[in-house]
Coordinates of C-alpha atoms and ligand atoms in Angstrom, one line a residue:
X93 CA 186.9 -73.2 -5.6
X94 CA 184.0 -70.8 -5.0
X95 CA 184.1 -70.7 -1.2
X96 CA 185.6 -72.8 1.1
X97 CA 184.5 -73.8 4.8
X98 CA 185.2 -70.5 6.3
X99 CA 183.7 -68.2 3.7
X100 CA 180.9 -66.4 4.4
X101 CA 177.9 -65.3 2.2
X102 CA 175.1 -63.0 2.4
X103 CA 171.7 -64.4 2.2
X104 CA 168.5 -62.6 2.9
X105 CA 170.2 -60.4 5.4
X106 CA 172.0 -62.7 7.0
X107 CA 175.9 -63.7 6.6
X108 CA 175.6 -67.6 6.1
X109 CA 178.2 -70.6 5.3
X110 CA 178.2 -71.2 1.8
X111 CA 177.3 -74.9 2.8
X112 CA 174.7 -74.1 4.9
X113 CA 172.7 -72.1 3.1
X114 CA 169.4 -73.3 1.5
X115 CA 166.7 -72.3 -1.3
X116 CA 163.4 -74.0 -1.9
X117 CA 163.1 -76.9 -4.7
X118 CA 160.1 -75.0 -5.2
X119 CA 161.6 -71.5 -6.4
X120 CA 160.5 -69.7 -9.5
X121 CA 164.1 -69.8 -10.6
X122 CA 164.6 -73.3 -10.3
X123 CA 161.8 -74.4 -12.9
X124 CA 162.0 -71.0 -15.3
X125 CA 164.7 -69.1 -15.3
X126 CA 163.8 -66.4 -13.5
X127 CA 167.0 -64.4 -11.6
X128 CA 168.8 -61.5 -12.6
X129 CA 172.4 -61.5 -11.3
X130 CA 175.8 -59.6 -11.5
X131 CA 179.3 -60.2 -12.4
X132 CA 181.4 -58.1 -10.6
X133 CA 185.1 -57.4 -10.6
X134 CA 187.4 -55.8 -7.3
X135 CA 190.6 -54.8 -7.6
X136 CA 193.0 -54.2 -4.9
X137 CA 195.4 -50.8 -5.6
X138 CA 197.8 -48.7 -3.9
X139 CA 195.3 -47.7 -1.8
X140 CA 193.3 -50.8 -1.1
X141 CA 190.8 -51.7 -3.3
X142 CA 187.8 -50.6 -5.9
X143 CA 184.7 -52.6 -6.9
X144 CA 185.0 -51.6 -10.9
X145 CA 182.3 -49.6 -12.0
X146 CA 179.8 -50.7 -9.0
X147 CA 177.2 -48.4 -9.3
X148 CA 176.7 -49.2 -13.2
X149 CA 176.5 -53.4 -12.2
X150 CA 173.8 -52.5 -9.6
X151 CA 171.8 -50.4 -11.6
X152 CA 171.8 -52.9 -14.1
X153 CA 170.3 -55.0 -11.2
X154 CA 167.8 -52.8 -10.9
X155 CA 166.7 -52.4 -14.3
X156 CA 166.8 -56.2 -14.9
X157 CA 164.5 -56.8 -11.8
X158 CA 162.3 -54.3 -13.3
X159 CA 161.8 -55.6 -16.4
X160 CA 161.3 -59.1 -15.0
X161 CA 158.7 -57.8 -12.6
X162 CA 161.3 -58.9 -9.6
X163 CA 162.2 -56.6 -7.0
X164 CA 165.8 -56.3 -5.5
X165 CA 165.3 -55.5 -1.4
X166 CA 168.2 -53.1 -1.2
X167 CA 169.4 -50.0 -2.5
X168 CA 171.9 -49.5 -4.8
X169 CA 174.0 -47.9 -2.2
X170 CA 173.1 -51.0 -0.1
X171 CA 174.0 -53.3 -2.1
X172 CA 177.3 -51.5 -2.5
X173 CA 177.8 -51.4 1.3
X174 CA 176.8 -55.4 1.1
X175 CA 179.4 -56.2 -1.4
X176 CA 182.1 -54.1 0.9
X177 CA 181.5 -56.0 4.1
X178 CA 181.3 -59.6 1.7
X179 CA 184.7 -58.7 0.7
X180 CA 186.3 -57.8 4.0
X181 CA 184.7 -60.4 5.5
X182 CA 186.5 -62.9 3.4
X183 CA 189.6 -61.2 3.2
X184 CA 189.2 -60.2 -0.4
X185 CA 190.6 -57.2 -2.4
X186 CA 191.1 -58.8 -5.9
X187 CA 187.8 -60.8 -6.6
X188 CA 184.8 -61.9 -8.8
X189 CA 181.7 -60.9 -7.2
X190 CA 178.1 -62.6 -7.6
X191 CA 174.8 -60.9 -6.5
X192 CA 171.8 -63.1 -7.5
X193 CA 168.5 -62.5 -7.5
X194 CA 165.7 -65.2 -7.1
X195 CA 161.9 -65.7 -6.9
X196 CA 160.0 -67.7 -3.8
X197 CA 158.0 -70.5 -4.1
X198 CA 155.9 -70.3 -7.1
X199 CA 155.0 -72.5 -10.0
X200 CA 152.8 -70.7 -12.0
X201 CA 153.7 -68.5 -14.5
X202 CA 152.8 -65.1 -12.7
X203 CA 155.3 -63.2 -11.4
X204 CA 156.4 -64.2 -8.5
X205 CA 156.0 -61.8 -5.3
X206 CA 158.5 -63.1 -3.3
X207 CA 162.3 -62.9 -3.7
X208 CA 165.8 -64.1 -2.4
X209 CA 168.9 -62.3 -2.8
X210 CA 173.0 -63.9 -1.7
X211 CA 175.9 -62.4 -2.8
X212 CA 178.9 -64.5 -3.0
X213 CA 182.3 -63.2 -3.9
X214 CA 185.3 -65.3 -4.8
X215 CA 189.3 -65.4 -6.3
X216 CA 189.0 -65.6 -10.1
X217 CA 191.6 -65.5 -12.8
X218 CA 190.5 -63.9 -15.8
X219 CA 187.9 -65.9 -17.7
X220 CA 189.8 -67.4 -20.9
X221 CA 193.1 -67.2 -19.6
X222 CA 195.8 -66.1 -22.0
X223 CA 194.8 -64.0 -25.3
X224 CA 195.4 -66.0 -28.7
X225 CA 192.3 -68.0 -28.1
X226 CA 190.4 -69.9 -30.8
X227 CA 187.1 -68.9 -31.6
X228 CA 183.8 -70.6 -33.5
X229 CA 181.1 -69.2 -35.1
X230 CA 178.3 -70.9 -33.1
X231 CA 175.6 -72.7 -34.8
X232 CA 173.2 -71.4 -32.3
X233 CA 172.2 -67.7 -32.4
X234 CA 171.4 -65.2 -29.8
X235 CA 168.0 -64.9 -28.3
X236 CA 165.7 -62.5 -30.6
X237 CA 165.4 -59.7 -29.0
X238 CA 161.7 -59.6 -28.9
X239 CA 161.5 -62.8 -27.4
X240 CA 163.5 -61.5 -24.2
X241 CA 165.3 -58.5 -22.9
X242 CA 168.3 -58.2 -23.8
X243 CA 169.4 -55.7 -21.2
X244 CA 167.9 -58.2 -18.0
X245 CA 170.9 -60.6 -17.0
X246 CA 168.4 -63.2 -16.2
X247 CA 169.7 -66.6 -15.6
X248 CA 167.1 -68.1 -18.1
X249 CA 169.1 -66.2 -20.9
X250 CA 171.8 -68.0 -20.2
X251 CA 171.0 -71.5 -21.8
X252 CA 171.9 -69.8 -24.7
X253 CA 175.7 -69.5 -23.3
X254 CA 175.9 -72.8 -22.2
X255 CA 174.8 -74.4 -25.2
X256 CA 176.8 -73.0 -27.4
X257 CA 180.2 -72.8 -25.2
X258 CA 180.1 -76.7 -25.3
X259 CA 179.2 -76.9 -28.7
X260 CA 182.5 -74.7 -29.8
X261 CA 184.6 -76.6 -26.9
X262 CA 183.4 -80.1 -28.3
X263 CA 184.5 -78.9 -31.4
X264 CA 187.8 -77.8 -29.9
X265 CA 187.5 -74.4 -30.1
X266 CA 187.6 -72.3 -26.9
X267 CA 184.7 -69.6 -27.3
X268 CA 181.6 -69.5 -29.6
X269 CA 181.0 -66.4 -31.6
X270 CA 176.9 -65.7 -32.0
X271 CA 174.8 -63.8 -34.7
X272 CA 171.5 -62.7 -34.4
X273 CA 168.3 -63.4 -35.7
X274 CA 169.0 -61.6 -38.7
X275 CA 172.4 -62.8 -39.1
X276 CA 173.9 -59.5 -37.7
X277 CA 177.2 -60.4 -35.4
X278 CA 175.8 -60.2 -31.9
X279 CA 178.5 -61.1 -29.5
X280 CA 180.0 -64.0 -27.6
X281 CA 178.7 -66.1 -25.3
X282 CA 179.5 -64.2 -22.0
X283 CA 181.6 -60.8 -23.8
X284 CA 181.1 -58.3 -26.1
X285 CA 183.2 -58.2 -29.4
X286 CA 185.1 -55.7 -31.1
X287 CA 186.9 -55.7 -34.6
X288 CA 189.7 -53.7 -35.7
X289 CA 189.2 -52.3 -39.3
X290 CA 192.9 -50.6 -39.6
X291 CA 193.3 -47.7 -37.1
X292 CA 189.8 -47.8 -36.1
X293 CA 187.5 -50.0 -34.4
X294 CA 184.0 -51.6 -34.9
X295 CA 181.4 -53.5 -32.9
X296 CA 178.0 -54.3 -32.9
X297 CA 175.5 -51.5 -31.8
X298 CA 172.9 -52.2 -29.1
X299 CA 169.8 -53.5 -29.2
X300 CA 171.0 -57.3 -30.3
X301 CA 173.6 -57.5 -27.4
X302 CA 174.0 -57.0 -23.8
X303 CA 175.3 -53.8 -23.8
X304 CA 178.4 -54.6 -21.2
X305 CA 179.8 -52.6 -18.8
X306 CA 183.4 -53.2 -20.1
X307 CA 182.1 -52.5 -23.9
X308 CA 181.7 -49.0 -22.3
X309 CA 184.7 -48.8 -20.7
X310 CA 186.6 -49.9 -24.2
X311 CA 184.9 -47.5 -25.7
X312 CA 185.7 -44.7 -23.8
X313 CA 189.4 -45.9 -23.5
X314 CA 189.8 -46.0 -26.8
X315 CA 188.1 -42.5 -27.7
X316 CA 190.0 -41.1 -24.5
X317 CA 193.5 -42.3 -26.7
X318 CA 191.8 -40.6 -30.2
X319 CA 190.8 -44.3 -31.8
X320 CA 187.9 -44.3 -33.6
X321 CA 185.0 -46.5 -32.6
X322 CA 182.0 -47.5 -35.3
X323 CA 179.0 -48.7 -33.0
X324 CA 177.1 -50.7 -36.0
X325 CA 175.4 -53.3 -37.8
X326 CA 178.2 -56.4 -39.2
X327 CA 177.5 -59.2 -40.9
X328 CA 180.0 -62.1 -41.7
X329 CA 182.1 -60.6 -44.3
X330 CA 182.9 -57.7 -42.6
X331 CA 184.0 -60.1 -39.5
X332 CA 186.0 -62.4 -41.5
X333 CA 188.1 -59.8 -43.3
X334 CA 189.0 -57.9 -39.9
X335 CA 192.0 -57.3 -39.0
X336 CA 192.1 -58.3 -35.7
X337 CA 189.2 -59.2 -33.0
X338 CA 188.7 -58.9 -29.7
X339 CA 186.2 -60.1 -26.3
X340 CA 185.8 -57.4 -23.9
X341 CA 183.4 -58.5 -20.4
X342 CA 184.0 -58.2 -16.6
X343 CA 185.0 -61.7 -16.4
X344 CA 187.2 -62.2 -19.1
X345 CA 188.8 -58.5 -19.3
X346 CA 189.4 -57.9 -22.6
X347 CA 191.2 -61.2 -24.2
X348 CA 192.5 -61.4 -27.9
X349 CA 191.4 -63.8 -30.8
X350 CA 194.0 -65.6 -33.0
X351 CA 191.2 -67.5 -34.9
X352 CA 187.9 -68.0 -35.7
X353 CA 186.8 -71.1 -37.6
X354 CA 189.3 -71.5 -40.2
X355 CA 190.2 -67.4 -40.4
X356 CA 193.1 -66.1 -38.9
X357 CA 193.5 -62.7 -37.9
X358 CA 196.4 -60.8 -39.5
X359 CA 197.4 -58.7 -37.2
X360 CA 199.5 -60.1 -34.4
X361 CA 197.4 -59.8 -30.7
X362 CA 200.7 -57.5 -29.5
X363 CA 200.8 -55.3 -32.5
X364 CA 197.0 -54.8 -32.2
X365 CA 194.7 -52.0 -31.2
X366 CA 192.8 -54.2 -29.0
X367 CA 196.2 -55.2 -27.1
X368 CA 196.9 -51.5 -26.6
X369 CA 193.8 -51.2 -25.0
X370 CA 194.1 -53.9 -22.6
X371 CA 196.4 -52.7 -21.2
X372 CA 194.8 -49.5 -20.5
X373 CA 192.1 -51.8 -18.8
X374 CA 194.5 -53.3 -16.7
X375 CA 196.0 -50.3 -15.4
X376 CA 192.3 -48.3 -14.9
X377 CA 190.9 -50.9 -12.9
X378 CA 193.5 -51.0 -10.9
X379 CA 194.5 -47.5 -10.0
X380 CA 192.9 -46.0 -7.0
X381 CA 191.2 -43.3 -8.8
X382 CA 189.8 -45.2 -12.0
X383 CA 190.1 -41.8 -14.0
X384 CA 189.9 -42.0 -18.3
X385 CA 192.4 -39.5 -19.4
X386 CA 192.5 -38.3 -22.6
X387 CA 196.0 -38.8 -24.3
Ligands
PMP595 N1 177.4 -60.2 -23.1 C1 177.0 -61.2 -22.3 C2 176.0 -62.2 -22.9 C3 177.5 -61.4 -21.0 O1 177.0 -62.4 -20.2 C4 178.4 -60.4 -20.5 C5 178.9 -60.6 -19.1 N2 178.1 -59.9 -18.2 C6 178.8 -59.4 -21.4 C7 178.3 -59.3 -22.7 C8 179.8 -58.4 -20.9 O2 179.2 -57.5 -19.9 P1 180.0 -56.8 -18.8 O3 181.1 -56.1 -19.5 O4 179.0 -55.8 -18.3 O5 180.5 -57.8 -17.9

């Protein structure tokens, strides 16, 4: 599904079979978490195609690898001209896109000095599918955010996600909702959330979250069309008396909740705010000049 025999890769400056290439058992990453990766979204257009918002995902490379004392061998420019030739190598235009990160051989618990870095890129439908999905406030809650960075996209972090994905999908739910350490709402377990209060919109503010690239975007979008958006602290009350809800991330787009736990949200996903601007998402990452403008 990621890559099949004739895919190519890059690894360590080299394009690689996906098969073929290698990392040692003996890698930081392997035993402690340490990465800091990407999820990246192409879009083909009238004109060919655009890597969404490419500079702001490699810079958040950067910034990640700094604040896990890792070190990223390339430019961001680079890394941009890496992720063109991985796509037109493969023959891609509309495409998820994975750069990674990694530490040598090391075992203790200094930084390592040495580092890996591949960049894979593959077909992906949007993460959750259709909207209307069904949602459970996890159990779990986020990582306390002076216990890690929330801003680093380091692999470690992701436990969290795991964990409480299969907890809300053994529970037959689709996507787990997560609150922080103070029982603020945080966000989901890959996305961002938003809530719409009648005409205007709220989500958490940063500093609990990983402040997404798409939450941006939404925001922007939704300011561009005169909606009002309330960056802020929410707790569960305010959530569960919403009017309608909403997951926003490069992976799964912006996808509409029908219900979380035994709450359902009263405003239909077609009639909502969060709909509307969905479908401005849609159309701006796939125009060929990626342009807000303000309606
Ligand atoms: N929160 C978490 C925990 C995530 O993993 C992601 C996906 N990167 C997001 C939010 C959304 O971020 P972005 O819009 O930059 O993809």
């Amino acid at each position: 599904m990621y890559y099949t025999a004739d895919s190519q890769i890059f690894v360590d400056g080299k394009w690689v079979k996906p098969a073929e290439a290698t990392v040692s058992l003996f890698s930081q990453t392997m035993h402690y978490g340490m990465s800091i990766f990407e999820g990246i979204r192409s879009y083909a257009n009238p004109d060919g195609h655009t890597i969404f918002k490419a500079k702001e995902h490699y810079e958040r490379l950067h910034e990640g690898c700094e604040l896990l004392y890792m070190k990223v061998p390339y430019t961001v420019e680079e890394l941009i001209a890496i992720n063109e030739e991985l796509l037109e190598r493969n023959g891609l235009t509309n495409a998820y896109v994975r750069p990674l990160v990694y530490s040598g051989e090391h075992m203790s618990l200094n930084p390592s000095t040495t580092f890996g870095f591949m960049m894979a890129a593959w077909e992906w439908d949007k993460y959750h599918g259709n909207n209307g999905i069904r949602v459970m406030t996890s159990s779990f809650e986020r990582p306390n955010p002076k216990s890690i960075h929330m801003r680093a996209k380091a692999g470690g972090h992701y436990v969290n996600s795991v964990i409480s994905t299969r907890e809300a999908k053994l529970k037959g739910f689709d996507e787990a909702l997560l609150y922080d350490h103070d029982r603020y709402l945080a966000e989901a377990s890959s996305a961002n959330v938003f809530l719409q209060k009648g005409d205007m919109l709220v989500t958490p503010q940063v500093g609990n979250i990983l402040p997404g690239i798409t939450r941006a975007t939404i925001i922007e979008l939704a300011r561009s069309q005169g909606i009002e958006v309330i960056e802020t602290r929410l707790r569960e009350e305010d959530v569960k008396s919403a009017d309608s809800m909403f997951f926003v991330g490069t992976a799964a787009e912006v996808v509409g909740v029908s219900l979380l736990d035994e709450y359902e949200f009263p405003v239909k996903w077609e009639n909502s705010i969060g709909a509307k601007l969905g479908a401005a998402y849609s159309k701006l990452v796939r125009s060929s000049d990626q342009r807000i403008v303000a309606v």
